[in-house]
XYZ file of N, CA and C in Angstrom:
471
model
N 13.515 -50.951 19.091
C 13.489 -49.906 18.095
C 14.184 -48.660 18.650
N 15.001 -48.018 17.811
C 15.763 -46.839 18.230
C 15.298 -45.598 17.478
N 15.489 -44.452 18.123
C 15.231 -43.171 17.458
C 16.280 -42.971 16.372
N 15.929 -42.204 15.358
C 16.846 -41.995 14.235
C 18.139 -41.312 14.682
N 18.035 -40.380 15.619
C 19.261 -39.707 16.054
C 20.150 -40.642 16.881
N 19.565 -41.630 17.550
C 20.380 -42.628 18.258
C 21.115 -43.514 17.253
N 20.426 -43.898 16.183
C 21.066 -44.693 15.123
C 22.202 -43.895 14.472
N 21.966 -42.605 14.271
C 23.004 -41.752 13.689
C 24.244 -41.717 14.584
N 24.056 -41.514 15.887
C 25.190 -41.468 16.816
C 25.940 -42.797 16.790
N 25.203 -43.879 16.756
C 25.819 -45.210 16.682
C 26.715 -45.323 15.438
N 26.197 -44.882 14.293
C 26.982 -44.896 13.050
C 28.220 -44.009 13.174
N 28.034 -42.828 13.765
C 29.141 -41.878 13.902
C 30.243 -42.436 14.801
N 29.858 -43.121 15.862
C 30.847 -43.712 16.768
C 31.577 -44.861 16.081
N 30.840 -45.674 15.339
C 31.431 -46.843 14.676
C 32.214 -46.499 13.410
N 31.832 -45.412 12.737
C 32.454 -45.064 11.449
C 32.703 -43.551 11.346
N 33.484 -42.974 12.254
C 33.644 -41.515 12.271
C 34.288 -40.926 11.017
N 35.082 -41.706 10.292
C 35.787 -41.179 9.122
C 35.054 -41.419 7.804
N 33.955 -42.156 7.849
C 33.204 -42.413 6.616
C 32.377 -41.190 6.246
N 32.160 -41.023 4.945
C 31.341 -39.908 4.461
C 29.901 -40.118 4.925
N 29.352 -39.090 5.530
C 27.992 -39.140 6.061
C 27.013 -38.442 5.124
N 27.398 -37.258 4.667
C 26.497 -36.465 3.841
C 27.313 -35.762 2.756
N 26.747 -35.780 1.541
C 27.392 -35.125 0.398
C 26.368 -34.263 -0.325
N 26.823 -33.111 -0.770
C 25.991 -32.244 -1.589
C 26.921 -31.465 -2.507
N 26.745 -31.672 -3.791
C 27.630 -31.066 -4.785
C 29.081 -31.437 -4.460
N 29.950 -30.443 -4.265
C 31.350 -30.736 -3.943
C 31.619 -30.758 -2.446
N 30.597 -30.564 -1.646
C 30.760 -30.500 -0.198
C 30.416 -31.848 0.427
N 31.232 -32.284 1.379
C 30.926 -33.525 2.094
C 31.447 -33.433 3.517
N 30.792 -34.158 4.417
C 31.219 -34.230 5.808
C 31.211 -35.684 6.247
N 32.142 -36.025 7.125
C 32.178 -37.373 7.687
C 31.151 -37.470 8.817
N 30.909 -38.700 9.259
C 30.008 -38.898 10.394
C 30.512 -38.141 11.619
N 31.820 -38.182 11.848
C 32.390 -37.483 12.992
C 32.165 -35.981 12.926
N 32.340 -35.407 11.739
C 32.135 -33.963 11.560
C 30.673 -33.585 11.745
N 29.782 -34.390 11.195
C 28.348 -34.104 11.346
C 27.946 -34.241 12.811
N 28.428 -35.289 13.478
C 28.103 -35.482 14.895
C 28.557 -34.281 15.716
N 29.753 -33.790 15.466
C 30.256 -32.618 16.193
C 29.319 -31.422 16.002
N 28.930 -31.159 14.762
C 28.048 -30.022 14.478
C 26.661 -30.228 15.077
N 26.136 -31.438 15.009
C 24.810 -31.730 15.577
C 24.837 -31.527 17.092
N 25.854 -32.048 17.755
C 25.941 -31.894 19.207
C 26.092 -30.427 19.590
N 26.913 -29.697 18.848
C 27.080 -28.278 19.136
C 25.760 -27.530 18.937
N 25.110 -27.760 17.794
C 23.890 -27.014 17.490
C 22.750 -27.406 18.428
N 22.635 -28.678 18.774
C 21.600 -29.109 19.725
C 21.834 -28.440 21.082
N 23.081 -28.377 21.518
C 23.410 -27.698 22.778
C 23.062 -26.219 22.697
N 23.356 -25.608 21.550
C 23.021 -24.200 21.339
C 21.504 -23.993 21.446
N 20.738 -24.873 20.812
C 19.278 -24.753 20.850
C 18.757 -24.826 22.284
N 19.316 -25.730 23.067
C 18.883 -25.877 24.462
C 19.333 -24.674 25.289
N 20.593 -24.300 25.166
C 21.189 -23.247 25.987
C 20.698 -21.846 25.608
N 20.727 -21.519 24.325
C 20.449 -20.151 23.875
C 18.997 -19.910 23.468
N 18.318 -20.963 23.017
C 16.943 -20.800 22.526
C 15.922 -21.448 23.455
N 16.394 -22.003 24.561
C 15.528 -22.640 25.559
C 14.637 -23.727 24.981
N 15.141 -24.465 24.001
C 14.376 -25.563 23.408
C 14.284 -26.694 24.418
N 13.086 -27.248 24.533
C 12.828 -28.357 25.452
C 12.129 -29.476 24.704
N 12.199 -30.703 25.247
C 11.481 -31.811 24.608
C 10.006 -31.457 24.414
N 9.492 -31.772 23.242
C 8.095 -31.498 22.927
C 7.850 -30.164 22.246
N 8.826 -29.260 22.299
C 8.672 -27.992 21.581
C 8.609 -28.265 20.081
N 7.875 -27.430 19.383
C 7.773 -27.547 17.930
C 8.755 -26.557 17.307
N 9.675 -27.104 16.509
C 10.689 -26.291 15.843
C 10.471 -26.408 14.337
N 10.174 -25.280 13.710
C 10.025 -25.259 12.253
C 11.394 -25.005 11.626
N 11.611 -25.595 10.476
C 12.861 -25.370 9.749
C 12.533 -25.072 8.297
N 13.032 -23.944 7.819
C 12.838 -23.566 6.423
C 14.206 -23.274 5.827
N 14.792 -24.302 5.244
C 16.096 -24.172 4.601
C 16.054 -24.887 3.260
N 16.873 -24.406 2.345
C 17.021 -25.092 1.060
C 17.774 -26.397 1.298
N 17.734 -27.273 0.312
C 18.466 -28.533 0.404
C 19.941 -28.228 0.653
N 20.453 -28.698 1.775
C 21.821 -28.365 2.169
C 22.278 -29.290 3.282
N 23.550 -29.210 3.571
C 24.086 -29.961 4.702
C 23.509 -29.402 6.004
N 23.276 -28.098 6.050
C 22.672 -27.485 7.234
C 21.284 -28.058 7.507
N 20.566 -28.439 6.447
C 19.246 -29.037 6.621
C 19.359 -30.325 7.443
N 20.322 -31.155 7.093
C 20.533 -32.423 7.799
C 20.937 -32.155 9.248
N 21.851 -31.216 9.445
C 22.301 -30.875 10.795
C 21.130 -30.352 11.624
N 20.299 -29.517 11.026
C 19.131 -28.982 11.726
C 18.165 -30.069 12.157
N 17.840 -30.973 11.249
C 16.898 -32.057 11.561
C 17.434 -32.917 12.702
N 18.679 -33.366 12.576
C 19.260 -34.221 13.619
C 19.385 -33.482 14.952
N 19.677 -32.194 14.908
C 19.781 -31.400 16.140
C 18.425 -31.269 16.821
N 17.393 -31.045 16.035
C 16.042 -30.950 16.593
C 15.672 -32.259 17.276
N 15.901 -33.381 16.594
C 15.605 -34.685 17.189
C 16.416 -34.906 18.464
N 17.675 -34.481 18.454
C 18.556 -34.673 19.605
C 18.048 -33.931 20.833
N 17.413 -32.783 20.637
C 16.873 -32.020 21.772
C 15.555 -32.591 22.282
N 14.973 -33.519 21.529
C 13.670 -34.062 21.909
C 12.517 -33.218 21.403
N 12.833 -32.212 20.601
C 11.789 -31.345 20.045
C 11.153 -32.013 18.823
N 10.101 -31.403 18.345
C 9.350 -31.920 17.200
C 9.744 -31.122 15.961
N 10.135 -31.831 14.915
C 10.570 -31.224 13.654
C 9.364 -30.934 12.773
N 9.284 -29.699 12.294
C 8.217 -29.294 11.380
C 8.873 -28.629 10.166
N 8.817 -29.315 9.025
C 9.446 -28.800 7.804
C 8.568 -27.738 7.154
N 9.205 -26.682 6.691
C 8.527 -25.644 5.920
C 9.167 -25.584 4.544
N 8.353 -25.364 3.532
C 8.861 -25.284 2.166
C 9.240 -23.849 1.830
N 10.453 -23.671 1.367
C 10.919 -22.329 1.009
C 10.219 -21.789 -0.232
N 9.476 -22.640 -0.941
C 8.751 -22.177 -2.129
C 7.400 -21.557 -1.768
N 6.955 -21.745 -0.527
C 5.695 -21.135 -0.097
C 5.869 -19.630 0.072
N 4.807 -18.858 -0.189
C 4.892 -17.406 0.025
C 5.017 -17.088 1.523
N 5.527 -15.904 1.818
C 5.788 -15.490 3.199
C 4.560 -15.588 4.095
N 3.410 -15.114 3.596
C 2.209 -15.135 4.438
C 1.772 -16.562 4.764
N 1.962 -17.483 3.834
C 1.647 -18.898 4.077
C 2.585 -19.471 5.136
N 3.872 -19.160 5.026
C 4.845 -19.649 6.006
C 4.513 -19.141 7.407
N 4.204 -17.857 7.516
C 3.857 -17.279 8.820
C 2.596 -17.916 9.385
N 1.638 -18.185 8.517
C 0.402 -18.847 8.938
C 0.685 -20.261 9.454
N 1.532 -20.998 8.752
C 1.894 -22.356 9.181
C 2.622 -22.338 10.522
N 3.512 -21.377 10.695
C 4.257 -21.249 11.953
C 3.298 -20.966 13.101
N 2.349 -20.076 12.853
C 1.357 -19.732 13.874
C 0.456 -20.925 14.187
N -0.041 -21.599 13.150
C -0.917 -22.761 13.353
C -0.209 -23.889 14.100
N 1.074 -24.071 13.829
C 1.844 -25.137 14.481
C 2.216 -24.762 15.919
N 2.049 -23.483 16.253
C 2.461 -22.972 17.560
C 3.953 -23.249 17.815
N 4.732 -22.948 16.801
C 6.176 -23.195 16.863
C 6.844 -22.294 17.895
N 7.818 -22.857 18.593
C 8.593 -22.085 19.561
C 9.833 -21.461 18.929
N 10.216 -21.952 17.739
C 11.432 -21.472 17.088
C 11.364 -21.803 15.605
N 11.978 -20.945 14.782
C 12.089 -21.208 13.345
C 13.570 -21.173 12.983
N 14.032 -22.247 12.341
C 15.410 -22.313 11.859
C 15.435 -21.940 10.387
N 16.362 -21.062 10.034
C 16.519 -20.610 8.651
C 18.001 -20.680 8.294
N 18.336 -20.316 7.064
C 19.730 -20.088 6.687
C 19.757 -18.953 5.673
N 20.937 -18.648 5.156
C 21.113 -17.482 4.289
C 20.158 -17.411 3.116
N 19.861 -18.555 2.500
C 19.005 -18.566 1.313
C 17.528 -18.352 1.631
N 17.121 -18.546 2.874
C 15.702 -18.373 3.212
C 15.464 -17.189 4.145
N 16.515 -16.526 4.556
C 16.398 -15.422 5.516
C 15.422 -14.348 5.040
N 15.470 -14.006 3.762
C 14.625 -12.935 3.225
C 13.132 -13.205 3.434
N 12.737 -14.450 3.521
C 11.320 -14.791 3.694
C 10.834 -14.493 5.108
N 11.762 -14.298 6.044
C 11.385 -14.172 7.447
C 11.760 -12.830 8.058
N 12.030 -11.840 7.225
C 12.411 -10.511 7.725
C 11.347 -9.963 8.669
N 10.072 -10.047 8.279
C 8.996 -9.537 9.138
C 8.941 -10.298 10.456
N 9.090 -11.606 10.390
C 9.049 -12.434 11.595
C 10.250 -12.129 12.492
N 11.414 -11.945 11.879
C 12.627 -11.623 12.644
C 12.435 -10.297 13.370
N 11.865 -9.314 12.686
C 11.665 -7.992 13.272
C 10.546 -7.964 14.303
N 9.545 -8.850 14.169
C 8.394 -8.824 15.073
C 8.690 -9.476 16.415
N 9.621 -10.409 16.445
C 9.988 -11.142 17.659
C 8.834 -11.967 18.223
N 7.787 -12.248 17.420
C 6.697 -13.115 17.874
C 7.209 -14.527 18.112
N 7.984 -15.021 17.173
C 8.596 -16.343 17.276
C 10.085 -16.153 17.016
N 10.929 -16.656 17.910
C 12.371 -16.520 17.671
C 12.799 -17.215 16.377
N 13.768 -16.615 15.708
C 14.318 -17.163 14.465
C 15.822 -17.323 14.666
N 16.353 -18.488 14.296
C 17.790 -18.747 14.414
C 18.340 -19.139 13.050
N 19.439 -18.508 12.672
C 20.088 -18.810 11.397
C 21.138 -19.894 11.631
N 20.801 -21.117 11.259
C 21.664 -22.276 11.507
C 23.042 -22.097 10.888
N 23.087 -21.510 9.706
C 24.349 -21.302 8.986
C 25.284 -20.397 9.786
N 24.756 -19.267 10.268
C 25.562 -18.314 11.032
C 26.069 -18.933 12.327
N 25.214 -19.689 12.986
C 25.587 -20.295 14.267
C 26.714 -21.302 14.074
N 26.603 -22.127 13.048
C 27.637 -23.135 12.788
C 28.942 -22.469 12.352
N 28.854 -21.440 11.504
C 30.064 -20.728 11.063
C 30.740 -20.054 12.253
N 29.940 -19.423 13.138
C 30.513 -18.780 14.323
C 31.212 -19.798 15.212
N 30.637 -20.991 15.331
C 31.251 -22.045 16.145
C 32.572 -22.473 15.533
N 32.600 -22.624 14.209
C 33.836 -23.030 13.534
C 34.922 -21.968 13.701
N 34.531 -20.699 13.610
C 35.503 -19.614 13.791
C 35.993 -19.585 15.233
N 35.081 -19.794 16.174
C 35.439 -19.824 17.587
C 36.403 -20.969 17.871
N 36.135 -22.136 17.288
C 37.025 -23.290 17.466
C 38.406 -22.995 16.901
N 38.441 -22.351 15.736
C 39.726 -21.996 15.124
C 40.487 -21.020 16.017
N 39.778 -20.059 16.618
C 40.423 -19.105 17.524
C 40.979 -19.806 18.756
N 40.235 -20.797 19.271
C 40.708 -21.548 20.430
C 41.975 -22.322 20.086
N 42.015 -22.909 18.898
C 43.214 -23.628 18.464
C 44.381 -22.656 18.340
N 44.128 -21.474 17.761
C 45.182 -20.462 17.646
C 45.680 -20.038 19.024
N 44.756 -19.877 19.964
C 45.120 -19.502 21.321
C 46.027 -20.568 21.931
N 45.667 -21.824 21.754
C 46.467 -22.919 22.303
C 47.824 -23.038 21.622
N 47.885 -22.677 20.352
C 49.164 -22.781 19.643
C 50.176 -21.754 20.145
N 49.709 -20.734 20.853
C 50.603 -19.721 21.410
C 51.096 -20.077 22.808
N 50.620 -21.174 23.357
C 51.056 -21.612 24.681
C 52.282 -22.494 24.499
N 53.381 -22.067 25.084
C 54.636 -22.815 24.955
C 54.944 -23.503 26.281
N 54.870 -24.794 26.275
C 55.132 -25.581 27.474
C 56.415 -26.369 27.253
N 57.316 -26.236 28.197
C 58.562 -27.003 28.141
C 58.646 -27.883 29.380
N 59.551 -28.813 29.347
C 59.733 -29.722 30.484
C 60.072 -28.929 31.739
N 60.850 -27.867 31.596
C 61.251 -27.059 32.752
C 60.058 -26.371 33.418
N 59.002 -26.066 32.638
C 57.854 -25.345 33.181
C 56.842 -26.264 33.855
N 56.967 -27.558 33.646
C 56.012 -28.492 34.241
C 56.488 -28.841 35.641
N 55.631 -28.630 36.624
C 56.012 -28.896 38.020
C 55.713 -30.323 38.407
């Protein structure tokens, strides 16, 4: 028996160009989702100090980011705890406290529910959408940087 994130990686390696997730007019291939999951899981470990066994709550609307968040949490070995964005703020904070969560993942549509938590710094909050967008912009900048490097046969030693 395999973990779900191991099965996902297997699918991504075997079928990188196949559609993995679709929502409305947006879709990503297995390869694209795998790239984002690996990046975000690394970010969680590196920047948020997520470790196996940590409880990570996620409160996002139905979205591609939701899928990336779930798979990233599993990839880090942490425990996924879903929160409903329809719950009132005080209920969400109570659930986070009761679960003893080490981190809460949100996105643009749910950010307003966690303003008090973000300001209190009791539990770290990470905006999955912003992190992924920043990574995409950073990758684009790296490509632009490389496109300005002119290598000719004469310059290669």
